[in-house]
mmCIF file of C-alpha atoms in Angstrom:
data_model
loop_
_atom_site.group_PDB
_atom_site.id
_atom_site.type_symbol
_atom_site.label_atom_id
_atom_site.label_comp_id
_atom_site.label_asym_id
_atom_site.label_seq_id
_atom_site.Cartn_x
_atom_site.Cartn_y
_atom_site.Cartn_z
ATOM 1 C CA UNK A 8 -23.846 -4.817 -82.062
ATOM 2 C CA UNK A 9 -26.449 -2.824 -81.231
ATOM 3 C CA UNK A 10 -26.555 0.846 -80.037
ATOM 4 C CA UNK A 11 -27.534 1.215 -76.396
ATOM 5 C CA UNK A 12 -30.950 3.288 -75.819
ATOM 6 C CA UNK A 13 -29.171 6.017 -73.920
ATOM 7 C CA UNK A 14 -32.174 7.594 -73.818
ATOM 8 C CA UNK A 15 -34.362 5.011 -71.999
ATOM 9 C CA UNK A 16 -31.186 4.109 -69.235
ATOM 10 C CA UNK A 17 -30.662 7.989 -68.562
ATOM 11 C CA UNK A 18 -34.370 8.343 -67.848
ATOM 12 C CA UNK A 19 -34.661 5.457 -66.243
ATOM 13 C CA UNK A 20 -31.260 5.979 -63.982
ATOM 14 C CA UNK A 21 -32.769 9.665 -62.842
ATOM 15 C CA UNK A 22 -35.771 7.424 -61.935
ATOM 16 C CA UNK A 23 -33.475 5.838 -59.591
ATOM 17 C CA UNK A 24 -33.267 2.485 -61.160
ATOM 18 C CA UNK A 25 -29.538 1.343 -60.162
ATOM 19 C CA UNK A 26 -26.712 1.048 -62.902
ATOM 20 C CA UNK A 27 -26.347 -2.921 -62.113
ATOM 21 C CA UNK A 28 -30.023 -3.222 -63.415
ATOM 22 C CA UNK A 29 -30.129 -0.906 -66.559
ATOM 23 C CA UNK A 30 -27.261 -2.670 -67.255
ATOM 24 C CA UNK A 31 -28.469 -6.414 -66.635
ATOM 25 C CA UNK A 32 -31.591 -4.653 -68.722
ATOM 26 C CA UNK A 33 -30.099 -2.765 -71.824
ATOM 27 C CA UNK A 34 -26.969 -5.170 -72.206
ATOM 28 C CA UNK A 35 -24.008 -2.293 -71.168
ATOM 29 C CA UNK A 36 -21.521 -2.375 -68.486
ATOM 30 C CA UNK A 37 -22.694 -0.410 -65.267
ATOM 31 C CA UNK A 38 -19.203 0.922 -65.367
ATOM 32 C CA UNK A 39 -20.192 2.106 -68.910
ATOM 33 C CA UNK A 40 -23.279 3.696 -67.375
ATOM 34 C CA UNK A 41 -21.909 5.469 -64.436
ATOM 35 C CA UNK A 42 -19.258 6.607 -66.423
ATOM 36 C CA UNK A 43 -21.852 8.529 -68.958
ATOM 37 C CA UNK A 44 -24.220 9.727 -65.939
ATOM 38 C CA UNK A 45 -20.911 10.716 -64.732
ATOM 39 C CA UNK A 46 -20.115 12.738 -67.879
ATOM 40 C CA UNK A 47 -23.296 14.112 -68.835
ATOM 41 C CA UNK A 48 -24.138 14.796 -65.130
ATOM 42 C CA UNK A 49 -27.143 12.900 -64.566
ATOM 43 C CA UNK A 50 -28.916 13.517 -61.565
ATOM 44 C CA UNK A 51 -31.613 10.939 -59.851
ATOM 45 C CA UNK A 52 -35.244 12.805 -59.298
ATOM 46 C CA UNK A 53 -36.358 11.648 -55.998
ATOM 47 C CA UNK A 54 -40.067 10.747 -56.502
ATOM 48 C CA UNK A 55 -41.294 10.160 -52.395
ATOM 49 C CA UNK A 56 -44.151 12.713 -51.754
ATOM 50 C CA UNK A 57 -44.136 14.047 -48.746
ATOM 51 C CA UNK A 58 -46.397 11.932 -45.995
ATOM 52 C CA UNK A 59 -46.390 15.742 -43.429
ATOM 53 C CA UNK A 60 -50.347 17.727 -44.087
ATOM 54 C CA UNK A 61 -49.338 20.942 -45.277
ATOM 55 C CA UNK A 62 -50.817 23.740 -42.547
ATOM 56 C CA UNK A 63 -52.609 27.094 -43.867
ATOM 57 C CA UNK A 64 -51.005 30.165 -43.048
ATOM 58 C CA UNK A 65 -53.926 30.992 -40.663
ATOM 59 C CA UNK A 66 -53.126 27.305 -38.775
ATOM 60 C CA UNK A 67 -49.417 27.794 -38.878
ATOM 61 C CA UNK A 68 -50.011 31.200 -37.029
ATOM 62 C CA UNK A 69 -52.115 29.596 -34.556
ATOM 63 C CA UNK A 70 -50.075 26.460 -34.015
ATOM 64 C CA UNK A 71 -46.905 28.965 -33.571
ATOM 65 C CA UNK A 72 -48.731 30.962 -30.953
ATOM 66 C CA UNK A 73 -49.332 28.013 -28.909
ATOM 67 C CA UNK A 74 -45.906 26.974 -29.015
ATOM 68 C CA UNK A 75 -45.037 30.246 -28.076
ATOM 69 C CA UNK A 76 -47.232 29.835 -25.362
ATOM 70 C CA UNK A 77 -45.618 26.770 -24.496
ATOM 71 C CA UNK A 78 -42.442 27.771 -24.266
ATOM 72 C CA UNK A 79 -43.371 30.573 -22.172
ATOM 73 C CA UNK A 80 -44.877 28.620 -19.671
ATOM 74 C CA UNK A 81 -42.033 25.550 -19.515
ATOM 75 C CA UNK A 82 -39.710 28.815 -18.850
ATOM 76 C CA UNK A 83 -41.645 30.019 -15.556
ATOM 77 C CA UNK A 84 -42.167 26.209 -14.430
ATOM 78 C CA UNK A 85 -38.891 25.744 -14.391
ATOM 79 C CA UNK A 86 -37.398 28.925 -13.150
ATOM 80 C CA UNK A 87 -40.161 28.295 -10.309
ATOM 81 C CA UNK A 88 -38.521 24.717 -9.940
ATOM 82 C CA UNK A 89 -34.879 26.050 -10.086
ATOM 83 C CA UNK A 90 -36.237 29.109 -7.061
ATOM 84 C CA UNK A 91 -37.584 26.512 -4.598
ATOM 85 C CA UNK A 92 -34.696 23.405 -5.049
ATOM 86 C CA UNK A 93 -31.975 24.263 -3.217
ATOM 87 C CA UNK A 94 -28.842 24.350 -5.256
ATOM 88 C CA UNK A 95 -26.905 20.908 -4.461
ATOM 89 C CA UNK A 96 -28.710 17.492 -3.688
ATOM 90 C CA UNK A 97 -28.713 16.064 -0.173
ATOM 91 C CA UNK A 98 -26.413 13.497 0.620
ATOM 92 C CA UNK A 99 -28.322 11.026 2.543
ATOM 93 C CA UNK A 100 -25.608 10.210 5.670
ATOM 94 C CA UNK A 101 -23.070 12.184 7.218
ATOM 95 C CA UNK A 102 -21.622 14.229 4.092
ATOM 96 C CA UNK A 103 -18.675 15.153 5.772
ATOM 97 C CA UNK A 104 -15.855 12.751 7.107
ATOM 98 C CA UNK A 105 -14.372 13.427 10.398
ATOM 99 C CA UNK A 106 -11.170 15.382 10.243
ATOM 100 C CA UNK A 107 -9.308 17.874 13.127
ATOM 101 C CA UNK A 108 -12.943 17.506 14.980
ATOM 102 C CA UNK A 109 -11.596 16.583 17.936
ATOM 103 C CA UNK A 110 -9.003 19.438 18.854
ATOM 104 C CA UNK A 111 -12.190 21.817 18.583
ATOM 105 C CA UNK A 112 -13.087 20.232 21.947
ATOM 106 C CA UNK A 113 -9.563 19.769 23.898
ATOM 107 C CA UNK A 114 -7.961 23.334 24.487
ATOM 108 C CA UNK A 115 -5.704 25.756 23.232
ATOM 109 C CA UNK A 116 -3.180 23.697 22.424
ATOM 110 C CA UNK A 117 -4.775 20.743 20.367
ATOM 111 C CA UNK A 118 -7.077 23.684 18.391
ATOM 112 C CA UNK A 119 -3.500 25.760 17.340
ATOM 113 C CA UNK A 120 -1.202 22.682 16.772
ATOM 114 C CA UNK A 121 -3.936 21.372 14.470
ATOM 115 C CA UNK A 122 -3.625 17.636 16.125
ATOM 116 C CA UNK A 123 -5.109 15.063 14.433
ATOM 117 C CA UNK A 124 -8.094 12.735 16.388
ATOM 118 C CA UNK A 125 -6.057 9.913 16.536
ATOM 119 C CA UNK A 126 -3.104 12.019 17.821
ATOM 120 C CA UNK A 127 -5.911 14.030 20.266
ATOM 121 C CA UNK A 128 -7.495 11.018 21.390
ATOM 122 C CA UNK A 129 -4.119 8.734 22.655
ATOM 123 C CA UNK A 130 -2.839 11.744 24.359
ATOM 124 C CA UNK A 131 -6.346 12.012 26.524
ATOM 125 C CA UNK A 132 -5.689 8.273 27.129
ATOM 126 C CA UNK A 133 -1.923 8.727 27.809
ATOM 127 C CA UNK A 134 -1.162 7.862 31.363
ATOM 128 C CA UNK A 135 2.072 8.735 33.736
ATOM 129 C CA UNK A 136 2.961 4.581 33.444
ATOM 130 C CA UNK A 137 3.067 5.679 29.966
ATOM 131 C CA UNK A 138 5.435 8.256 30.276
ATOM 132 C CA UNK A 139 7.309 5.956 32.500
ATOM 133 C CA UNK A 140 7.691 3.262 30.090
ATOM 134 C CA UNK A 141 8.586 6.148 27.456
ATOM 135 C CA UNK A 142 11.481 7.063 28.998
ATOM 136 C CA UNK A 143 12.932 3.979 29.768
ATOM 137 C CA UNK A 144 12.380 2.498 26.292
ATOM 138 C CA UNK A 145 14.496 5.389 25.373
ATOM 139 C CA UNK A 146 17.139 4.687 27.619
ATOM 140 C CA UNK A 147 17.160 1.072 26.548
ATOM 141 C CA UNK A 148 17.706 2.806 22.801
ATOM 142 C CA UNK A 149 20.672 4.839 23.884
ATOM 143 C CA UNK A 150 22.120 2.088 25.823
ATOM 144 C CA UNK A 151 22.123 -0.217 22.830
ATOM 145 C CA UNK A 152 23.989 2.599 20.575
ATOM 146 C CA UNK A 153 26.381 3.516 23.115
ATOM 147 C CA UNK A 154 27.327 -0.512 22.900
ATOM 148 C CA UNK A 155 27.322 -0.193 19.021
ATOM 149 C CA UNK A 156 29.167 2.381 18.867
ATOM 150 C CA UNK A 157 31.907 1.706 20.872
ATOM 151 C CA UNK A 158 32.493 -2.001 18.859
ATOM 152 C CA UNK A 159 32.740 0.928 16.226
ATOM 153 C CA UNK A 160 35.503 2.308 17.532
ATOM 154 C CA UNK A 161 38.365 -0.202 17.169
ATOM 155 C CA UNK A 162 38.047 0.082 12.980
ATOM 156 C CA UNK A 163 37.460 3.960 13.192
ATOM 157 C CA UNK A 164 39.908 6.056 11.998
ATOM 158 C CA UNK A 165 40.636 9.394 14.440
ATOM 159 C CA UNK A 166 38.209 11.584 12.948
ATOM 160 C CA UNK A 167 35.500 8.878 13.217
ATOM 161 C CA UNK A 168 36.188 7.585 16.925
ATOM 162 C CA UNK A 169 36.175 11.666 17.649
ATOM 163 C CA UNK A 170 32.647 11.545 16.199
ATOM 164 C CA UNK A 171 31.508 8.758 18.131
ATOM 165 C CA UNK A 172 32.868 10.029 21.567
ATOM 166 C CA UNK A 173 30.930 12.627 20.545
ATOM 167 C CA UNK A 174 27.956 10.867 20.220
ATOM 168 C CA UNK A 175 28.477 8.360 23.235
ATOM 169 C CA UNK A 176 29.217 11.403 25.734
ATOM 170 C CA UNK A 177 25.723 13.034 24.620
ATOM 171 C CA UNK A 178 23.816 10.201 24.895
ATOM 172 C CA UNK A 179 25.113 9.401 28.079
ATOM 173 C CA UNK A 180 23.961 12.815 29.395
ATOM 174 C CA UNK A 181 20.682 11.775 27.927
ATOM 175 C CA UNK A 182 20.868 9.130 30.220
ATOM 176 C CA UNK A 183 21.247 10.282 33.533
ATOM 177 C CA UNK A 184 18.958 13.373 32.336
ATOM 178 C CA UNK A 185 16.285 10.325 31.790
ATOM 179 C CA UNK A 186 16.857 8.718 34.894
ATOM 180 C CA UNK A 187 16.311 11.943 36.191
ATOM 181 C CA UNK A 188 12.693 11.974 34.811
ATOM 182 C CA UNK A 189 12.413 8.188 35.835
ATOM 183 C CA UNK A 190 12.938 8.777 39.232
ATOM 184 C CA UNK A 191 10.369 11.753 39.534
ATOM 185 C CA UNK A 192 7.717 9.770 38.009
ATOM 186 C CA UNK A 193 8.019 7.132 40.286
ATOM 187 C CA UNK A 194 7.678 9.514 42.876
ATOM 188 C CA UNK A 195 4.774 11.092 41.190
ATOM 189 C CA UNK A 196 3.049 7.549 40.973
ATOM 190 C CA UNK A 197 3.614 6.945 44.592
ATOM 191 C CA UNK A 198 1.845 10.170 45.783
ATOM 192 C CA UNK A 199 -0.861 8.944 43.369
ATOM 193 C CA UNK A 200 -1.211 5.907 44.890
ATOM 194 C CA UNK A 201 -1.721 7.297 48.356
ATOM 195 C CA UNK A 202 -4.084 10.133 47.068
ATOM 196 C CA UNK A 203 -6.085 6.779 45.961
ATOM 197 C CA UNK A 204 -6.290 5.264 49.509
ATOM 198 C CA UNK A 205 -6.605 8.379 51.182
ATOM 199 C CA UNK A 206 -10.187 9.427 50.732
ATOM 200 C CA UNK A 207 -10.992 5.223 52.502
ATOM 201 C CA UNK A 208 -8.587 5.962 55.064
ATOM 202 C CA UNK A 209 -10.210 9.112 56.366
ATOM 203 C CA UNK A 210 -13.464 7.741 56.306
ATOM 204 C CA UNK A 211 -12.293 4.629 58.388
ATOM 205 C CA UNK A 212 -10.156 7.024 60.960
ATOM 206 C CA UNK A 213 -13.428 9.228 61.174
ATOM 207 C CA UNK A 214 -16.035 6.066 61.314
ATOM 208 C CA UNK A 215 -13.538 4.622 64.611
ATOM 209 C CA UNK A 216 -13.196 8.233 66.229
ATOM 210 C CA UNK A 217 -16.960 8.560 65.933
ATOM 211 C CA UNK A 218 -17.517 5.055 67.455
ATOM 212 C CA UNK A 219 -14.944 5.840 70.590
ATOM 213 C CA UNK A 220 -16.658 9.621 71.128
ATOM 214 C CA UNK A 221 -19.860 7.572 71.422
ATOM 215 C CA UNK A 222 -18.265 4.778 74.008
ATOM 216 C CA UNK A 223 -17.134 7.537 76.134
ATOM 217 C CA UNK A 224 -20.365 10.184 76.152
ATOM 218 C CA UNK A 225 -22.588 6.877 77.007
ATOM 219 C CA UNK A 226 -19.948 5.500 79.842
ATOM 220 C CA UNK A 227 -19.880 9.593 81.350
ATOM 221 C CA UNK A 228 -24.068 9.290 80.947
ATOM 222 C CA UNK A 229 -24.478 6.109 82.680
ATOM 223 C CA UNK A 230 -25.480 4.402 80.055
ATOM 224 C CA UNK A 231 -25.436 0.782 79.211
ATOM 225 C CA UNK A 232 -23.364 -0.635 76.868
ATOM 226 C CA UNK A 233 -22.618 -4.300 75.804
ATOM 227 C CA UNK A 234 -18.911 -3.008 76.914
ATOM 228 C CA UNK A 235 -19.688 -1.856 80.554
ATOM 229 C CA UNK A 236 -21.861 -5.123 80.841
ATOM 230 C CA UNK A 237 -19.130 -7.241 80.165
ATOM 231 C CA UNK A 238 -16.559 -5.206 82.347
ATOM 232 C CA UNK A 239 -19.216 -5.588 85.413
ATOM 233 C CA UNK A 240 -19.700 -9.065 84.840
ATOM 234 C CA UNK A 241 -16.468 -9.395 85.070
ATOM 235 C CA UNK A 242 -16.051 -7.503 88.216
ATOM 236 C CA UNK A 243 -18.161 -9.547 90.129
ATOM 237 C CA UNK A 244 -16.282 -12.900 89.546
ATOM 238 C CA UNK A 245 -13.559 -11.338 90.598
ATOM 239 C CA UNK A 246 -14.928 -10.484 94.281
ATOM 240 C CA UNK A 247 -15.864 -14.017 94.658
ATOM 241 C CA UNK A 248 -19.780 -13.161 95.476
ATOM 242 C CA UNK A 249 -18.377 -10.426 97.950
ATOM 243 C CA UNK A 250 -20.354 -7.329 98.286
#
């Protein structure tokens, strides 16, 4: 067997030929040849040539000063840019959701208690009939545990039917303290209801008081009036054609 040109494959393999081909060419193992090139440290010698003009010293110095110049510039345009922009984006719409807006606009007490606008906005719309039904809703409530609770007590033991005496004795004073508050917003709604027909009323007592001050001025002035015609006509049928 002959010797391998070691030679000819470690110049060729710094050429950057590839160990599978020397080896296909010269008849040795790549392992064989990576294995010396390992050994004997052979390096590949790039051979691409550089495609960049090299610039004289004279155009290098020029080129850099325009850069400089450049840079100098983008720096003012954009600190000019960064000056006159304002510092966030708009937001096209209303950027901020409505929250608490409407206690601003209702008093003392919705602006300190914070109130929510849904919580603002059903107590502007909250009527007495409201309050009315309020209560008695509540008294419905109590009446139904009063009834639950004493089925509870037949199976309670003393300490528990103490308890709900207890509870059935203050809800009773709830109660009557409710019916209480029932009763004066009835009374309440009542006046309201007259306060609502008043302001018609006086007009129609003042329209007929006008209309009878007028009747009796034109009867006292002699004057003619679709009444007095019909009370002389009248008259005269009485008295027969008598003078």
């Amino acid at each position: 067997m002959a010797t391998p040109d070691w030679e000819a494959i470690k110049a060729a393999y710094q050429s950057g030929v590839s160990a599978r081909s020397l080896a296909a060419r010269f008849g040795v193992s790549h392992t064989a040849i990576n294995k010396r090139a390992k050994k004997e440290g052979w390096t590949v010698v790039s051979t691409e040539v550089s495609t960049q003009p090299k610039v004289s010293s004279g155009n290098q110095s020029g080129n850099h000063g325009k850069t400089s110049n450049r840079k100098a510039l983008s720096k003012v345009s954009t600190r000019k840019k960064s000056e006159n922009s304002p510092e966030t984006k708009r937001i096209p719409g209303r950027p901020f959701t409505a929250h608490n807006t409407e206690s601003l606009k209702h008093g003392a007490y919705a602006r300190r208690l914070l109130l929510s606008d849904d919580v603002t906005i059903d107590t502007l719309n909250t009527e007495l009939k409201g309050e009315l039904f309020l209560v008695r809703a509540g008294n419905m409530l109590a009446v139904t545990n009063i009834g639950k609770w004493t089925a509870q007590m037949e199976d309670a033991t003393p300490e528990e039917q103490k308890n709900l005496r207890e509870q059935i004795a203050a809800a009773e004073k709830g109660i009557m303290r409710n019916i209480a508050r029932i009763e004066s917003l009835e009374r309440s709604l009542g006046a309201l209801a007259i306060m609502a027909v008043t302001p018609a009323k006086i007009v129609a007592d003042t329209a007929y008081k006008e209309a009878v001050t007028a009747k009796l001025t034109a009867e006292n002035q002699g004057i003619t009036t679709p009444l007095t015609e019909a009370i002389d006509e009248l008259q005269s049928l009485n008295k027969g054609g008598k003078l």
